[in-house]
Amino acid sequence: MKVLFVCLGNICRSPTAEGVFRQRLREAGMDGRVTVDSAGTAAWHVGKGPDPRTCRAALRRGYDLSPLRARQVAAEDYRRFDLMLAMDHDNLLRLKEFRPDGARAELDLFLGRYGLGRGVVPDPYHGGAEGFEQVLDLIEAGCDALISEIKGRL
Ligand code: 4NP
């Protein structure tokens, strides 16, 4: 099972999802059976680590995002991953627009797939510190639901 989390910049929401999900997989003893990565629909931050506010908020909850580096979604991702999970409607729209021939990945809204909250993880980049906490709250809930789904599929 291969899962790719997708947001806009790949420096706030999708690296948070990658870090939280990796930890949840380790805790569930499933890390050897699931591949996880994250990417952005935009290229502005390619090669950079996650936003310092994202790193600080995540570390307070025990998630170390410092090894992660931003990259942009590539055509190959659609062939390699089973599931590409977008953080908001705009990300999902972009994923559908760029979908190449031969794609096999299922494209979906991460939280919307599980009927969580309003279905989206709001972009925290231009807001205050509370936005980064909200991202973590939503992503932790989404990762728990995704773990349950994968347990049922493996
Ligand atoms: P992300 O957040 O999509 O969660 O990584 C953003 C990061 C950067 C920008 C927008 C959103 N930006 O405009 O540079």
PDB file of C-alpha atoms and ligand atoms in Angstrom:
ATOM      1  CA  MET A   1       0.000   0.000   0.000  1.00  0.00           C
ATOM      2  CA  LYS A   2       1.489   3.341  -1.046  1.00  0.00           C
ATOM      3  CA  VAL A   3       0.054   6.670   0.136  1.00  0.00           C
ATOM      4  CA  LEU A   4       1.001  10.188  -1.004  1.00  0.00           C
ATOM      5  CA  PHE A   5      -0.244  13.235   0.935  1.00  0.00           C
ATOM      6  CA  VAL A   6      -0.652  16.362  -1.196  1.00  0.00           C
ATOM      7  CA  CYS A   7      -1.012  20.062  -0.332  1.00  0.00           C
ATOM      8  CA  LEU A   8       0.027  23.289  -2.053  1.00  0.00           C
ATOM      9  CA  GLY A   9       3.567  24.075  -0.857  1.00  0.00           C
ATOM     10  CA  ASN A  10       4.593  20.758   0.771  1.00  0.00           C
ATOM     11  CA  ILE A  11       5.957  22.726   3.742  1.00  0.00           C
ATOM     12  CA  CYS A  12       2.977  22.767   6.159  1.00  0.00           C
ATOM     13  CA  ARG A  13       0.066  20.333   5.821  1.00  0.00           C
ATOM     14  CA  SER A  14       1.317  17.372   3.760  1.00  0.00           C
ATOM     15  CA  PRO A  15       4.678  17.024   5.597  1.00  0.00           C
ATOM     16  CA  THR A  16       2.707  17.136   8.854  1.00  0.00           C
ATOM     17  CA  ALA A  17       0.493  14.338   7.533  1.00  0.00           C
ATOM     18  CA  GLU A  18       3.572  12.351   6.454  1.00  0.00           C
ATOM     19  CA  GLY A  19       5.213  12.715   9.889  1.00  0.00           C
ATOM     20  CA  VAL A  20       2.065  11.907  11.875  1.00  0.00           C
ATOM     21  CA  PHE A  21       1.164   8.967   9.650  1.00  0.00           C
ATOM     22  CA  ARG A  22       4.701   7.485   9.804  1.00  0.00           C
ATOM     23  CA  GLN A  23       4.497   7.534  13.598  1.00  0.00           C
ATOM     24  CA  ARG A  24       1.002   6.005  13.644  1.00  0.00           C
ATOM     25  CA  LEU A  25       2.226   3.236  11.319  1.00  0.00           C
ATOM     26  CA  ARG A  26       5.204   2.497  13.581  1.00  0.00           C
ATOM     27  CA  GLU A  27       2.930   2.364  16.623  1.00  0.00           C
ATOM     28  CA  ALA A  28       0.612  -0.052  14.789  1.00  0.00           C
ATOM     29  CA  GLY A  29       3.563  -2.200  13.601  1.00  0.00           C
ATOM     30  CA  MET A  30       2.530  -1.517   9.997  1.00  0.00           C
ATOM     31  CA  ASP A  31       5.494   0.591   8.834  1.00  0.00           C
ATOM     32  CA  GLY A  32       7.020  -2.226   6.783  1.00  0.00           C
ATOM     33  CA  ARG A  33       3.841  -2.674   4.742  1.00  0.00           C
ATOM     34  CA  VAL A  34       2.941   0.907   3.874  1.00  0.00           C
ATOM     35  CA  THR A  35       4.967   3.448   1.858  1.00  0.00           C
ATOM     36  CA  VAL A  36       4.371   7.114   2.734  1.00  0.00           C
ATOM     37  CA  ASP A  37       5.460  10.342   1.057  1.00  0.00           C
ATOM     38  CA  SER A  38       4.216  13.900   0.568  1.00  0.00           C
ATOM     39  CA  ALA A  39       4.358  16.472  -2.231  1.00  0.00           C
ATOM     40  CA  GLY A  40       2.977  19.871  -3.247  1.00  0.00           C
ATOM     41  CA  THR A  41       1.078  20.946  -6.341  1.00  0.00           C
ATOM     42  CA  ALA A  42       3.278  24.106  -6.455  1.00  0.00           C
ATOM     43  CA  ALA A  43       7.075  24.275  -6.865  1.00  0.00           C
ATOM     44  CA  TRP A  44       7.855  27.390  -4.781  1.00  0.00           C
ATOM     45  CA  HIS A  45       9.464  25.575  -1.859  1.00  0.00           C
ATOM     46  CA  VAL A  46      11.082  22.574  -3.568  1.00  0.00           C
ATOM     47  CA  GLY A  47      14.144  21.381  -1.621  1.00  0.00           C
ATOM     48  CA  LYS A  48      13.249  23.290   1.556  1.00  0.00           C
ATOM     49  CA  GLY A  49      12.382  21.811   4.931  1.00  0.00           C
ATOM     50  CA  PRO A  50       8.937  22.318   6.472  1.00  0.00           C
ATOM     51  CA  ASP A  51       7.963  25.787   7.740  1.00  0.00           C
ATOM     52  CA  PRO A  52       9.562  26.461  11.183  1.00  0.00           C
ATOM     53  CA  ARG A  53       6.087  27.033  12.720  1.00  0.00           C
ATOM     54  CA  THR A  54       4.998  23.626  11.391  1.00  0.00           C
ATOM     55  CA  CYS A  55       8.152  21.968  12.781  1.00  0.00           C
ATOM     56  CA  ARG A  56       7.748  23.567  16.228  1.00  0.00           C
ATOM     57  CA  ALA A  57       4.059  22.650  16.557  1.00  0.00           C
ATOM     58  CA  ALA A  58       4.702  19.078  15.387  1.00  0.00           C
ATOM     59  CA  LEU A  59       7.708  18.591  17.694  1.00  0.00           C
ATOM     60  CA  ARG A  60       5.629  19.665  20.707  1.00  0.00           C
ATOM     61  CA  ARG A  61       3.470  16.599  19.970  1.00  0.00           C
ATOM     62  CA  GLY A  62       6.480  14.348  19.370  1.00  0.00           C
ATOM     63  CA  TYR A  63       6.682  14.408  15.553  1.00  0.00           C
ATOM     64  CA  ASP A  64      10.108  15.272  14.103  1.00  0.00           C
ATOM     65  CA  LEU A  65       9.592  16.725  10.612  1.00  0.00           C
ATOM     66  CA  SER A  66      13.152  18.074  10.239  1.00  0.00           C
ATOM     67  CA  PRO A  67      14.406  15.384   7.766  1.00  0.00           C
ATOM     68  CA  LEU A  68      11.595  16.135   5.264  1.00  0.00           C
ATOM     69  CA  ARG A  69      12.217  18.190   2.103  1.00  0.00           C
ATOM     70  CA  ALA A  70       9.577  19.682  -0.184  1.00  0.00           C
ATOM     71  CA  ARG A  71       9.016  18.365  -3.673  1.00  0.00           C
ATOM     72  CA  GLN A  72       6.404  18.868  -6.367  1.00  0.00           C
ATOM     73  CA  VAL A  73       3.916  16.215  -7.497  1.00  0.00           C
ATOM     74  CA  ALA A  74       5.322  14.346 -10.530  1.00  0.00           C
ATOM     75  CA  ALA A  75       3.626  12.282 -13.271  1.00  0.00           C
ATOM     76  CA  GLU A  76       5.348   9.166 -11.914  1.00  0.00           C
ATOM     77  CA  ASP A  77       3.489   9.592  -8.576  1.00  0.00           C
ATOM     78  CA  TYR A  78       0.202   8.700 -10.293  1.00  0.00           C
ATOM     79  CA  ARG A  79       1.649   5.366 -11.371  1.00  0.00           C
ATOM     80  CA  ARG A  80       3.570   4.615  -8.162  1.00  0.00           C
ATOM     81  CA  PHE A  81       1.020   5.398  -5.435  1.00  0.00           C
ATOM     82  CA  ASP A  82      -2.261   3.624  -4.664  1.00  0.00           C
ATOM     83  CA  LEU A  83      -3.782   6.628  -2.943  1.00  0.00           C
ATOM     84  CA  MET A  84      -3.094  10.349  -3.381  1.00  0.00           C
ATOM     85  CA  LEU A  85      -4.826  12.278  -0.590  1.00  0.00           C
ATOM     86  CA  ALA A  86      -5.365  16.024  -1.036  1.00  0.00           C
ATOM     87  CA  MET A  87      -5.638  18.439   1.882  1.00  0.00           C
ATOM     88  CA  ASP A  88      -8.228  20.734   0.239  1.00  0.00           C
ATOM     89  CA  HIS A  89     -10.498  21.019  -2.778  1.00  0.00           C
ATOM     90  CA  ASP A  90      -8.034  23.141  -4.732  1.00  0.00           C
ATOM     91  CA  ASN A  91      -5.250  20.559  -4.281  1.00  0.00           C
ATOM     92  CA  LEU A  92      -7.624  17.812  -5.458  1.00  0.00           C
ATOM     93  CA  LEU A  93      -8.653  19.841  -8.493  1.00  0.00           C
ATOM     94  CA  ARG A  94      -4.978  20.344  -9.448  1.00  0.00           C
ATOM     95  CA  LEU A  95      -4.290  16.614  -9.012  1.00  0.00           C
ATOM     96  CA  LYS A  96      -7.174  15.803 -11.349  1.00  0.00           C
ATOM     97  CA  GLU A  97      -5.960  18.367 -13.900  1.00  0.00           C
ATOM     98  CA  PHE A  98      -2.411  16.941 -13.976  1.00  0.00           C
ATOM     99  CA  ARG A  99      -3.528  13.294 -14.039  1.00  0.00           C
ATOM    100  CA  PRO A 100      -1.419  11.656 -16.823  1.00  0.00           C
ATOM    101  CA  ASP A 101      -2.282   8.732 -19.095  1.00  0.00           C
ATOM    102  CA  GLY A 102      -1.554   5.428 -17.372  1.00  0.00           C
ATOM    103  CA  ALA A 103      -2.361   6.808 -13.915  1.00  0.00           C
ATOM    104  CA  ARG A 104      -3.577   4.201 -11.437  1.00  0.00           C
ATOM    105  CA  ALA A 105      -3.671   6.124  -8.127  1.00  0.00           C
ATOM    106  CA  GLU A 106      -7.010   6.842  -6.511  1.00  0.00           C
ATOM    107  CA  LEU A 107      -7.363  10.593  -5.901  1.00  0.00           C
ATOM    108  CA  ASP A 108      -9.382  11.738  -2.904  1.00  0.00           C
ATOM    109  CA  LEU A 109      -9.843  14.404  -0.261  1.00  0.00           C
ATOM    110  CA  PHE A 110      -7.994  13.231   2.877  1.00  0.00           C
ATOM    111  CA  LEU A 111     -10.536  14.239   5.548  1.00  0.00           C
ATOM    112  CA  GLY A 112     -13.536  14.173   3.218  1.00  0.00           C
ATOM    113  CA  ARG A 113     -12.903  10.475   2.599  1.00  0.00           C
ATOM    114  CA  TYR A 114     -13.782   9.841   6.270  1.00  0.00           C
ATOM    115  CA  GLY A 115     -16.439  12.529   6.738  1.00  0.00           C
ATOM    116  CA  LEU A 116     -14.185  14.374   9.198  1.00  0.00           C
ATOM    117  CA  GLY A 117     -14.818  18.041  10.054  1.00  0.00           C
ATOM    118  CA  ARG A 118     -15.518  20.089   6.945  1.00  0.00           C
ATOM    119  CA  GLY A 119     -13.564  17.631   4.823  1.00  0.00           C
ATOM    120  CA  VAL A 120     -10.513  19.857   4.393  1.00  0.00           C
ATOM    121  CA  VAL A 121      -7.316  20.824   6.236  1.00  0.00           C
ATOM    122  CA  PRO A 122      -7.245  24.657   5.970  1.00  0.00           C
ATOM    123  CA  ASP A 123      -4.019  26.284   4.757  1.00  0.00           C
ATOM    124  CA  PRO A 124      -2.254  27.699   7.889  1.00  0.00           C
ATOM    125  CA  TYR A 125       0.550  29.517   6.029  1.00  0.00           C
ATOM    126  CA  HIS A 126      -0.829  33.081   6.154  1.00  0.00           C
ATOM    127  CA  GLY A 127      -2.524  32.816   9.561  1.00  0.00           C
ATOM    128  CA  GLY A 128      -1.551  32.632  13.231  1.00  0.00           C
ATOM    129  CA  ALA A 129      -0.170  29.913  15.496  1.00  0.00           C
ATOM    130  CA  GLU A 130      -3.613  28.406  16.162  1.00  0.00           C
ATOM    131  CA  GLY A 131      -3.835  27.386  12.491  1.00  0.00           C
ATOM    132  CA  PHE A 132      -0.876  25.035  12.941  1.00  0.00           C
ATOM    133  CA  GLU A 133      -2.485  23.413  15.983  1.00  0.00           C
ATOM    134  CA  GLN A 134      -5.724  22.970  14.038  1.00  0.00           C
ATOM    135  CA  VAL A 135      -3.772  21.314  11.208  1.00  0.00           C
ATOM    136  CA  LEU A 136      -2.323  18.833  13.712  1.00  0.00           C
ATOM    137  CA  ASP A 137      -5.710  18.107  15.318  1.00  0.00           C
ATOM    138  CA  LEU A 138      -7.330  17.428  11.935  1.00  0.00           C
ATOM    139  CA  ILE A 139      -4.425  15.409  10.579  1.00  0.00           C
ATOM    140  CA  GLU A 140      -4.191  13.212  13.686  1.00  0.00           C
ATOM    141  CA  ALA A 141      -7.892  12.365  13.296  1.00  0.00           C
ATOM    142  CA  GLY A 142      -7.443  11.690   9.571  1.00  0.00           C
ATOM    143  CA  CYS A 143      -4.417   9.449  10.144  1.00  0.00           C
ATOM    144  CA  ASP A 144      -6.337   7.365  12.698  1.00  0.00           C
ATOM    145  CA  ALA A 145      -9.118   6.866  10.124  1.00  0.00           C
ATOM    146  CA  LEU A 146      -6.604   6.018   7.390  1.00  0.00           C
ATOM    147  CA  ILE A 147      -4.910   3.440   9.650  1.00  0.00           C
ATOM    148  CA  SER A 148      -8.305   1.803  10.242  1.00  0.00           C
ATOM    149  CA  GLU A 149      -9.025   1.733   6.518  1.00  0.00           C
ATOM    150  CA  ILE A 150      -5.639   0.201   5.688  1.00  0.00           C
ATOM    151  CA  LYS A 151      -5.975  -2.410   8.440  1.00  0.00           C
ATOM    152  CA  GLY A 152      -9.154  -3.512   6.690  1.00  0.00           C
ATOM    153  CA  ARG A 153      -7.469  -3.627   3.280  1.00  0.00           C
ATOM    154  CA  LEU A 154      -4.167  -5.377   4.106  1.00  0.00           C
TER     155      LEU A 154
HETATM  156  P1  4NP B   1       1.040  23.974   2.570  1.00  0.00           P
HETATM  157  O1  4NP B   1       1.019  25.523   2.983  1.00  0.00           O
HETATM  158  O2  4NP B   1       0.316  23.885   1.252  1.00  0.00           O
HETATM  159  O3  4NP B   1       0.293  23.332   3.679  1.00  0.00           O
HETATM  160  O4  4NP B   1       2.489  23.582   2.494  1.00  0.00           O
HETATM  161  C1  4NP B   1       1.483  26.554   2.169  1.00  0.00           C
HETATM  162  C2  4NP B   1       2.818  26.815   2.106  1.00  0.00           C
HETATM  163  C3  4NP B   1       3.270  27.873   1.331  1.00  0.00           C
HETATM  164  C4  4NP B   1       2.377  28.639   0.635  1.00  0.00           C
HETATM  165  C5  4NP B   1       1.023  28.373   0.692  1.00  0.00           C
HETATM  166  C6  4NP B   1       0.574  27.317   1.461  1.00  0.00           C
HETATM  167  N1  4NP B   1       2.851  29.746  -0.128  1.00  0.00           N
HETATM  168  O5  4NP B   1       2.003  30.533  -0.610  1.00  0.00           O
HETATM  169  O6  4NP B   1       4.066  29.907  -0.294  1.00  0.00           O
END
